[in-house]
PDB file of C-alpha atoms in Angstrom:
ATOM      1  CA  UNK A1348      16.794 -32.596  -1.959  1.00  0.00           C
ATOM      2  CA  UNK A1349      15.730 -35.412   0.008  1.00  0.00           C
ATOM      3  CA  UNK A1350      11.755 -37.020  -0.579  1.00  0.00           C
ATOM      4  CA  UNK A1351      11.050 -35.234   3.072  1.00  0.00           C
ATOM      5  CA  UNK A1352      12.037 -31.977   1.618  1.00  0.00           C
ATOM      6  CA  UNK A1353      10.177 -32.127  -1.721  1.00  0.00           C
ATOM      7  CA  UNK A1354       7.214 -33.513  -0.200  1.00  0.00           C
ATOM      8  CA  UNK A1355       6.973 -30.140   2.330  1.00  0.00           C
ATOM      9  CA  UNK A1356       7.101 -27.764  -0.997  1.00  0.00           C
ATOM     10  CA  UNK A1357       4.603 -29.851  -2.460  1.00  0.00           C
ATOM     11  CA  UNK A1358       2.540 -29.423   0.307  1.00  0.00           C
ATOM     12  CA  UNK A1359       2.799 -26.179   1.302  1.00  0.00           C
ATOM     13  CA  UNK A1360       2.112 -24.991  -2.625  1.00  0.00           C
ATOM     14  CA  UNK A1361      -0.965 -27.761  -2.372  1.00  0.00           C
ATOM     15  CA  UNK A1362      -2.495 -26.212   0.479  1.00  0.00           C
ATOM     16  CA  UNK A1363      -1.469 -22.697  -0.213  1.00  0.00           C
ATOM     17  CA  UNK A1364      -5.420 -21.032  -0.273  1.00  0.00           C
ATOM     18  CA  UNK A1365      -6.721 -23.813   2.021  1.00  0.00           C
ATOM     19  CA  UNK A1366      -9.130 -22.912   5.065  1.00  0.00           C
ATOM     20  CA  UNK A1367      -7.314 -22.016   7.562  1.00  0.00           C
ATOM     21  CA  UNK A1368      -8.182 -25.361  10.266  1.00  0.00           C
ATOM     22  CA  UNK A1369      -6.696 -27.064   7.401  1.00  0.00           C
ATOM     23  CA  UNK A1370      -3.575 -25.561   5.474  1.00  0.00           C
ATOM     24  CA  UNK A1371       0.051 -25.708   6.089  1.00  0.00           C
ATOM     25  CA  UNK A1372       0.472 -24.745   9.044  1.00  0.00           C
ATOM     26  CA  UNK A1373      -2.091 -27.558  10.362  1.00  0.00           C
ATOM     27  CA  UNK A1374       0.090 -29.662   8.656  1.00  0.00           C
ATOM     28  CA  UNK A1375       3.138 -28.722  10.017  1.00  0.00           C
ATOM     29  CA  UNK A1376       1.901 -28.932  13.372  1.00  0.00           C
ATOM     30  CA  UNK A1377       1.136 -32.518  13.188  1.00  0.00           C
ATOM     31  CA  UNK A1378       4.525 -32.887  11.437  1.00  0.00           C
ATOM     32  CA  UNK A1379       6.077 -31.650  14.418  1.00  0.00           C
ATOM     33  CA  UNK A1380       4.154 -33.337  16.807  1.00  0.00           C
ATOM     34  CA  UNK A1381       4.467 -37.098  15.134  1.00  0.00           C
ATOM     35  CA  UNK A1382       8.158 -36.153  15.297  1.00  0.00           C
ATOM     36  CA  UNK A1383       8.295 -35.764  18.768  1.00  0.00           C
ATOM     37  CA  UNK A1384       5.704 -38.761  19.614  1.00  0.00           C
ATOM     38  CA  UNK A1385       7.760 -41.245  17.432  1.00  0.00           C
ATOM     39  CA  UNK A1386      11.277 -39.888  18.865  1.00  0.00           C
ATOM     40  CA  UNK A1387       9.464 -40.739  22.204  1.00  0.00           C
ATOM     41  CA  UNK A1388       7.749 -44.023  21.310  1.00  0.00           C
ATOM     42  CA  UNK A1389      10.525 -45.624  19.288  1.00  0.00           C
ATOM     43  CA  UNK A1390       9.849 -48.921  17.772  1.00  0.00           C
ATOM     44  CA  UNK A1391       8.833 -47.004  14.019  1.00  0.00           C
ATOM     45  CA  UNK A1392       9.572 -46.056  10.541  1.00  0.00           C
ATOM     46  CA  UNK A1393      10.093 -42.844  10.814  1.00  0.00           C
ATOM     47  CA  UNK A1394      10.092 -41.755   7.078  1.00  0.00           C
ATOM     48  CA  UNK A1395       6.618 -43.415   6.994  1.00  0.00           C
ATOM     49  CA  UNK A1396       5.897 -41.198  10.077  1.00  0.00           C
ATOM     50  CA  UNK A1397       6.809 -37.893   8.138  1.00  0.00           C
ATOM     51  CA  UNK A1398       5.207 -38.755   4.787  1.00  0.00           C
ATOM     52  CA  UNK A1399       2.112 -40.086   6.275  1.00  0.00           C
ATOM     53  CA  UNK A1400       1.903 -36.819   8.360  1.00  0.00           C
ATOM     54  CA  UNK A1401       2.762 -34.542   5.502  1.00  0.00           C
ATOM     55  CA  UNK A1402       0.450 -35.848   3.254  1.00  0.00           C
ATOM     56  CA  UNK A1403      -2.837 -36.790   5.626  1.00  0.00           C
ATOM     57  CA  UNK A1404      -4.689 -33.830   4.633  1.00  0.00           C
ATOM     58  CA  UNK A1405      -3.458 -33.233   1.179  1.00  0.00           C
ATOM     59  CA  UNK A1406      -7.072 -33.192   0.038  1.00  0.00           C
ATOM     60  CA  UNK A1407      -9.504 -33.491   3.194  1.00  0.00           C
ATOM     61  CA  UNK A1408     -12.276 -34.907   1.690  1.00  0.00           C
ATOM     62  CA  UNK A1409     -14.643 -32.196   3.614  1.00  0.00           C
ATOM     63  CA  UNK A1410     -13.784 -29.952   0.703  1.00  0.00           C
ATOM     64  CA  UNK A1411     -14.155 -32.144  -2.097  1.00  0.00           C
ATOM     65  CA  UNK A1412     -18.343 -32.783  -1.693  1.00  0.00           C
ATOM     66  CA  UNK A1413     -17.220 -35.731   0.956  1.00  0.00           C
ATOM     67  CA  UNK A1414     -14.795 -38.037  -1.625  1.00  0.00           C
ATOM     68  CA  UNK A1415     -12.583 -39.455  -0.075  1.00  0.00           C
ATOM     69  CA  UNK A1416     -10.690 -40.838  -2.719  1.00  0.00           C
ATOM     70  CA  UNK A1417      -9.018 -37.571  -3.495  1.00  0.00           C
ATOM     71  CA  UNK A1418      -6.602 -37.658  -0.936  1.00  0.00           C
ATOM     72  CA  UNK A1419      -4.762 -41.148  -1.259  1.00  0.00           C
ATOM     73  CA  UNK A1420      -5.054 -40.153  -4.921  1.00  0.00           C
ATOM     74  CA  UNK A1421      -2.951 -36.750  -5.086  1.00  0.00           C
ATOM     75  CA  UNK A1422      -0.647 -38.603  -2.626  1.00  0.00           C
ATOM     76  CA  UNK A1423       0.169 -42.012  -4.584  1.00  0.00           C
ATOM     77  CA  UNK A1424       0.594 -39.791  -7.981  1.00  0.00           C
ATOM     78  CA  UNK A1425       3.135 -37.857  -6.046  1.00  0.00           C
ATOM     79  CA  UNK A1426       5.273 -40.348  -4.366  1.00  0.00           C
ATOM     80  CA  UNK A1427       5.404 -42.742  -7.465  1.00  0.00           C
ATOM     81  CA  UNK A1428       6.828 -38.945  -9.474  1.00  0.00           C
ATOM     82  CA  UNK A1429       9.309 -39.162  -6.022  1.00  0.00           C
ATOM     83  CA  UNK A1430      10.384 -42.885  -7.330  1.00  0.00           C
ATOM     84  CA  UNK A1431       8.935 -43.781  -3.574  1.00  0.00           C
ATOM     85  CA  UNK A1432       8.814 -47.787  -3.152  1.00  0.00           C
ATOM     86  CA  UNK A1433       5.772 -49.784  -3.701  1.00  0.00           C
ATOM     87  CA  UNK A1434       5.817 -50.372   0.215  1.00  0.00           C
ATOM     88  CA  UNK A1435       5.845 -47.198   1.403  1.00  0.00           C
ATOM     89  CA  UNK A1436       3.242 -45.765  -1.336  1.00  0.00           C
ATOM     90  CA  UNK A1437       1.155 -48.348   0.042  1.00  0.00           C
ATOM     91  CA  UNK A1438       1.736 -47.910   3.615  1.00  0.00           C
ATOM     92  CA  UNK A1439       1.138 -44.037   3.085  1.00  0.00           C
ATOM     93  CA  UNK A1440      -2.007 -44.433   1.285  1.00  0.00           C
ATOM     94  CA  UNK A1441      -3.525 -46.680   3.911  1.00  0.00           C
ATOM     95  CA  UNK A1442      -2.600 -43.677   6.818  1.00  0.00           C
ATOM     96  CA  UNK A1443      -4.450 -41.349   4.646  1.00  0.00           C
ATOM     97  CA  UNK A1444      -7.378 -43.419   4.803  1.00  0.00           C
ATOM     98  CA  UNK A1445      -7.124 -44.129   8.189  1.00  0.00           C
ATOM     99  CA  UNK A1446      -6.498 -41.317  10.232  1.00  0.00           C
ATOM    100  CA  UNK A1447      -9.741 -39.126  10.502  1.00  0.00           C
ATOM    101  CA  UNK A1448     -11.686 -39.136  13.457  1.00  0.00           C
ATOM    102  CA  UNK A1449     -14.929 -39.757  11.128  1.00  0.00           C
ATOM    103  CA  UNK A1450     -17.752 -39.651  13.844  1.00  0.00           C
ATOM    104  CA  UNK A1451     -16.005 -42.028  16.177  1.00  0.00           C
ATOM    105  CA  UNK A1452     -17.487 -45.100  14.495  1.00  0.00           C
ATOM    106  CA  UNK A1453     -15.402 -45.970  12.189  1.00  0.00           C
ATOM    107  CA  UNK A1454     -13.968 -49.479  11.943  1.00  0.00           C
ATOM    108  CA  UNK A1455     -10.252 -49.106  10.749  1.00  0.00           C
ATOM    109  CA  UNK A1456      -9.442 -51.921   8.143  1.00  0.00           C
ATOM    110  CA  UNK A1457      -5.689 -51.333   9.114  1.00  0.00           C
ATOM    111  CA  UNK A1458      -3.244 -50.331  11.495  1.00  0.00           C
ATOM    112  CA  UNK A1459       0.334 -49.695  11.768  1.00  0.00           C
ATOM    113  CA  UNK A1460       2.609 -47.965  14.980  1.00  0.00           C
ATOM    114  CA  UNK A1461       2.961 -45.141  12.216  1.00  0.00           C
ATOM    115  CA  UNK A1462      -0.168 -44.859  11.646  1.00  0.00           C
ATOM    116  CA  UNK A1463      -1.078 -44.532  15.499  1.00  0.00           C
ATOM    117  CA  UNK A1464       1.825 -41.866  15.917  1.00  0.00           C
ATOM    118  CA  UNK A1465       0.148 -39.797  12.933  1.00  0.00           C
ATOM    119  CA  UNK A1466      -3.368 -40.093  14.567  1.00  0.00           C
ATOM    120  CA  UNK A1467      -2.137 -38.902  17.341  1.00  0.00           C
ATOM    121  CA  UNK A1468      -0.463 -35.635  15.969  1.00  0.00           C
ATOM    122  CA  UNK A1469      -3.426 -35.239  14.333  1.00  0.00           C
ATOM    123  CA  UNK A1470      -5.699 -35.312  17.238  1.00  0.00           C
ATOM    124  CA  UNK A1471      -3.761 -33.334  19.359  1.00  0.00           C
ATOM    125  CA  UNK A1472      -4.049 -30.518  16.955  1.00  0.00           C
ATOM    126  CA  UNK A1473      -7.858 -31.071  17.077  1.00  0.00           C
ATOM    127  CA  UNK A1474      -7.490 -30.123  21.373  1.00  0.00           C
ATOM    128  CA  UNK A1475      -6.192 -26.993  23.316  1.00  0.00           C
ATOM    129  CA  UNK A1476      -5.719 -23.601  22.502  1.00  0.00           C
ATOM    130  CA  UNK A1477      -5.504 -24.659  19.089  1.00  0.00           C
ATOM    131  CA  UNK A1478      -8.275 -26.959  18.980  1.00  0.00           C
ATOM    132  CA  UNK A1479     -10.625 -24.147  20.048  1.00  0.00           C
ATOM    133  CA  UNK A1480      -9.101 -22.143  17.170  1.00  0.00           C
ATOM    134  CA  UNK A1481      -9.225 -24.545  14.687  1.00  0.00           C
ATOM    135  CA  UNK A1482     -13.303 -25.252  15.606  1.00  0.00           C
ATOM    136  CA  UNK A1483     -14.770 -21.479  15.597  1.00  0.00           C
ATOM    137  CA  UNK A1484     -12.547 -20.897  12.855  1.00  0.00           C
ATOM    138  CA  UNK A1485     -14.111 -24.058  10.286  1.00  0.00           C
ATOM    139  CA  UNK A1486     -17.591 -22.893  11.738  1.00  0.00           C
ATOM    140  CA  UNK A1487     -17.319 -19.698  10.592  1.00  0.00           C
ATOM    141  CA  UNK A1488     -15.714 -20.859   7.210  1.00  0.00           C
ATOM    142  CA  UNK A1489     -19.428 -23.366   7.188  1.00  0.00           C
ATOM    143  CA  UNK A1490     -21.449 -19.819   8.556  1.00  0.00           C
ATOM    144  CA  UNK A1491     -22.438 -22.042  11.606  1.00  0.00           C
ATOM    145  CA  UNK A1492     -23.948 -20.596  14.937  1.00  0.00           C
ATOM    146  CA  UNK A1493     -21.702 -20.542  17.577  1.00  0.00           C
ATOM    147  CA  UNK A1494     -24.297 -21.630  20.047  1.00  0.00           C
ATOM    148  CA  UNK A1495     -27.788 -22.765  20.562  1.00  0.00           C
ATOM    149  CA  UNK A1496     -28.981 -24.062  24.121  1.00  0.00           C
ATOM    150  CA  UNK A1497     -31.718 -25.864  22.651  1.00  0.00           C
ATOM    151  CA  UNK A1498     -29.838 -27.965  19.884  1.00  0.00           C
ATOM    152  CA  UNK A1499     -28.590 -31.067  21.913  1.00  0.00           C
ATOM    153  CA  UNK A1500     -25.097 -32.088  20.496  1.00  0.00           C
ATOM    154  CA  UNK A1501     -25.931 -35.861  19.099  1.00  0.00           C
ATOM    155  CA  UNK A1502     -22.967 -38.185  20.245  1.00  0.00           C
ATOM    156  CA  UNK A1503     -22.459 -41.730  18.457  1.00  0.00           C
ATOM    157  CA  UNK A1504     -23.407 -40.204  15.302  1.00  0.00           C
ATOM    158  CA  UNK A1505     -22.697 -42.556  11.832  1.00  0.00           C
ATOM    159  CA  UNK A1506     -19.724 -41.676   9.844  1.00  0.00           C
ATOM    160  CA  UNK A1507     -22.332 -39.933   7.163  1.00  0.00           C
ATOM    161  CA  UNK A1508     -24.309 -38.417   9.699  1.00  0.00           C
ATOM    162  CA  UNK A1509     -20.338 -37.001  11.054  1.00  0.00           C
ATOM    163  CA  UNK A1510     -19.756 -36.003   7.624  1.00  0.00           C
ATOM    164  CA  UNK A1511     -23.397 -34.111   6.982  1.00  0.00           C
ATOM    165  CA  UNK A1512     -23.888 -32.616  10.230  1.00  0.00           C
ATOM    166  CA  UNK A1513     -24.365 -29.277  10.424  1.00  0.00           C
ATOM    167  CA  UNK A1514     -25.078 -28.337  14.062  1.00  0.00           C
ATOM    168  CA  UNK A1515     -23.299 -25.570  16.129  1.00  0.00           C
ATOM    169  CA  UNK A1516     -19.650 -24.958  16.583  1.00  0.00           C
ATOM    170  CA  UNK A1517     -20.502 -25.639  20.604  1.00  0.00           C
ATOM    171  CA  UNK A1518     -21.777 -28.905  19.827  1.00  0.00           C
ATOM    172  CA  UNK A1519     -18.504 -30.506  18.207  1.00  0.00           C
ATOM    173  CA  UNK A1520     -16.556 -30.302  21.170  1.00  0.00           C
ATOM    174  CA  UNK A1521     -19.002 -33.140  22.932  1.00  0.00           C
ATOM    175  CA  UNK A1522     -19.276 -34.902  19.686  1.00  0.00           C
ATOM    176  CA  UNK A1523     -15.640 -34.924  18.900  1.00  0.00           C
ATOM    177  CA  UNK A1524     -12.863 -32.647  20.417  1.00  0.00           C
ATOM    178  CA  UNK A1525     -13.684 -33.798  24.318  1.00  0.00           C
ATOM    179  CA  UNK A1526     -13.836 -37.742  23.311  1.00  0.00           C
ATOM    180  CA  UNK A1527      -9.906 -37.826  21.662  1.00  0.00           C
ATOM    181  CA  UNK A1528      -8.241 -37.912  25.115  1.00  0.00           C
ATOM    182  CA  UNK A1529      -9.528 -41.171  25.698  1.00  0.00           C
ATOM    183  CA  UNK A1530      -8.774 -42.285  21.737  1.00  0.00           C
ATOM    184  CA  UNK A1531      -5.202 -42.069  21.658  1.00  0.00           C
ATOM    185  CA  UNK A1532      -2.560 -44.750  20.860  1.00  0.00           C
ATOM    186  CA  UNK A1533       0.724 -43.831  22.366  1.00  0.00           C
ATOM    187  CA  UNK A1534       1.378 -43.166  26.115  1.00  0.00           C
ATOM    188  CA  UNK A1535       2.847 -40.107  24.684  1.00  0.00           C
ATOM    189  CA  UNK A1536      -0.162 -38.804  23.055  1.00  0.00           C
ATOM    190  CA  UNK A1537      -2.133 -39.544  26.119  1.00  0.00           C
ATOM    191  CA  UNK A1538       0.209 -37.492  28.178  1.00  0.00           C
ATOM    192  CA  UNK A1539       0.573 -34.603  25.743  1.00  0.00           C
ATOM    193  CA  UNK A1540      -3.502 -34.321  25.302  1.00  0.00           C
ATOM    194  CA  UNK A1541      -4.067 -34.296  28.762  1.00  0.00           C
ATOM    195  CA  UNK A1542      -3.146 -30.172  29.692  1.00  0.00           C
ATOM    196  CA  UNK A1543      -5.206 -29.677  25.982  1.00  0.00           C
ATOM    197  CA  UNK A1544      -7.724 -31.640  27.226  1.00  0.00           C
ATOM    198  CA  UNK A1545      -7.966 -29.642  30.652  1.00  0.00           C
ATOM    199  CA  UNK A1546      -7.849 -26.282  28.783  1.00  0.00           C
ATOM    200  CA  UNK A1547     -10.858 -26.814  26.537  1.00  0.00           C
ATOM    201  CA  UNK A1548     -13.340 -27.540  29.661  1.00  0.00           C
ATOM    202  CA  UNK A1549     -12.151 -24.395  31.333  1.00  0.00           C
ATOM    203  CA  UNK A1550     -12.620 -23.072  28.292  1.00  0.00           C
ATOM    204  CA  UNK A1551     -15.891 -23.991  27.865  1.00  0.00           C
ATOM    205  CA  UNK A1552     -16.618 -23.492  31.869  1.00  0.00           C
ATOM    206  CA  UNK A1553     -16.212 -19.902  30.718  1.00  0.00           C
ATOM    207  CA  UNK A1554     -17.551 -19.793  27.851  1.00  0.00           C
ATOM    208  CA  UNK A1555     -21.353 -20.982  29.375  1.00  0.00           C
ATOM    209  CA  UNK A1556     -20.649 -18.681  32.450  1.00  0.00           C
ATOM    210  CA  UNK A1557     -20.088 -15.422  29.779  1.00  0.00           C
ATOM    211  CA  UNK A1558     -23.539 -17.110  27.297  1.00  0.00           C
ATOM    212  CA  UNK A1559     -24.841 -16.636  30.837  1.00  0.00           C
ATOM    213  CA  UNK A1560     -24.325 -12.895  31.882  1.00  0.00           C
ATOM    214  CA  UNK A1561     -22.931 -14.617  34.924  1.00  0.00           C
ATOM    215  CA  UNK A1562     -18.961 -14.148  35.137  1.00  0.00           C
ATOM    216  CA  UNK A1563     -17.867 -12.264  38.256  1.00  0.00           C
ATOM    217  CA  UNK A1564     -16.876  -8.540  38.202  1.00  0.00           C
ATOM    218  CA  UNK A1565     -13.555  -7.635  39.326  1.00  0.00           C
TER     219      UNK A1565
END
């Protein structure tokens, strides 16, 4: 089998119990999206694409107490057992420790066109339908409210005030999920996020109206 293919079994036998914002199928989402945004953006590596997107959240450090050196870790270990090259190890390993979102304030110390690809997939899986999913379901995995008027979401946050923040599931769509349109690389990512985008302030439009005891009887 080809690296591709043995990297998805390891993967999807990694992440097997994983939360559910977070396991395989997250990951095979992004997959599928980097696919598409690198078929459309050309100009790439497109193993680097795959690998990186396989193996971005092979250890999100939100479930190891916030160390972030798990990830590129479990990665490197496994692509030097695949007899990957030094270059793309290293190339992997720098996406992994790239790609999160992280508050908004973080200063990348690289960047690559696969890495912006990935970063996109990844975001877009943060917005939409699935986005909202995704958000209620990690909230209710952290026993977070859903709600509370009088807890102001707190934009521009650190990336350890990100990391520790505890507020209501409402709040990280101002502090994250609603600023990503505006944060993606590729003029394909910015196209596909824009519908997503769209979706989550209707959904949220509703979502006040209903808090409310407003919405309109039929």
């Amino acid at each position: 089998m080809s690296i591709i293919d043995n990297t998805i079994l390891f993967v999807k036998d990694k992440l097997q119990n994983a939360e559910g914002g977070h396991d395989w199928f997250h990951i095979e989402r992004v997959y599928k999206n980097a696919k598409r945004i690198a078929e459309e953006e050309g100009n790439c590596n497109l193993e680097i694409v795959q690998l990186g997107a396989l193996l971005h959240d092979i250890a999100d450090s939100k479930f190891y107490n916030g160390d972030e050196s798990v990830g590129p870790k479990v990665a490197k270990e496994f692509l030097e057992k695949e007899g990957a090259s030094s270059e793309v190890i290293n190339h992997v390993i720098a996406i992994i420790e790239n790609v999160s979102f992280k508050g908004g304030n973080f200063n990348q110390n690289f960047t690559s066109k696969e890495l912006e690809i990935i970063q996109d997939a990844d975001r877009l899986d943060a917005l939409g339908a699935i986005g909202i999913a995704r958000t209620f379901n990690y909230g209710g995995f952290k026993n977070r409210s859903l709600y509370n008027p009088s807890i102001a979401p707190k934009l521009n946050m650190s990336k350890e005030e990100y990391k520790k923040s505890d507020a209501p599931t409402i709040n990280h769509f101002y502090e994250k999920l609603l600023l990503l349109k505006d944060k993606m690389n590729t003029e394909t990512g910015r196209k596909l996020a824009e519908n997503r985008h769209k979706f989550m302030e209707q959904f949220l439009a509703q979502f006040y109206t209903e808090w409310d005891g407003e919405d309109s009887i039929s």
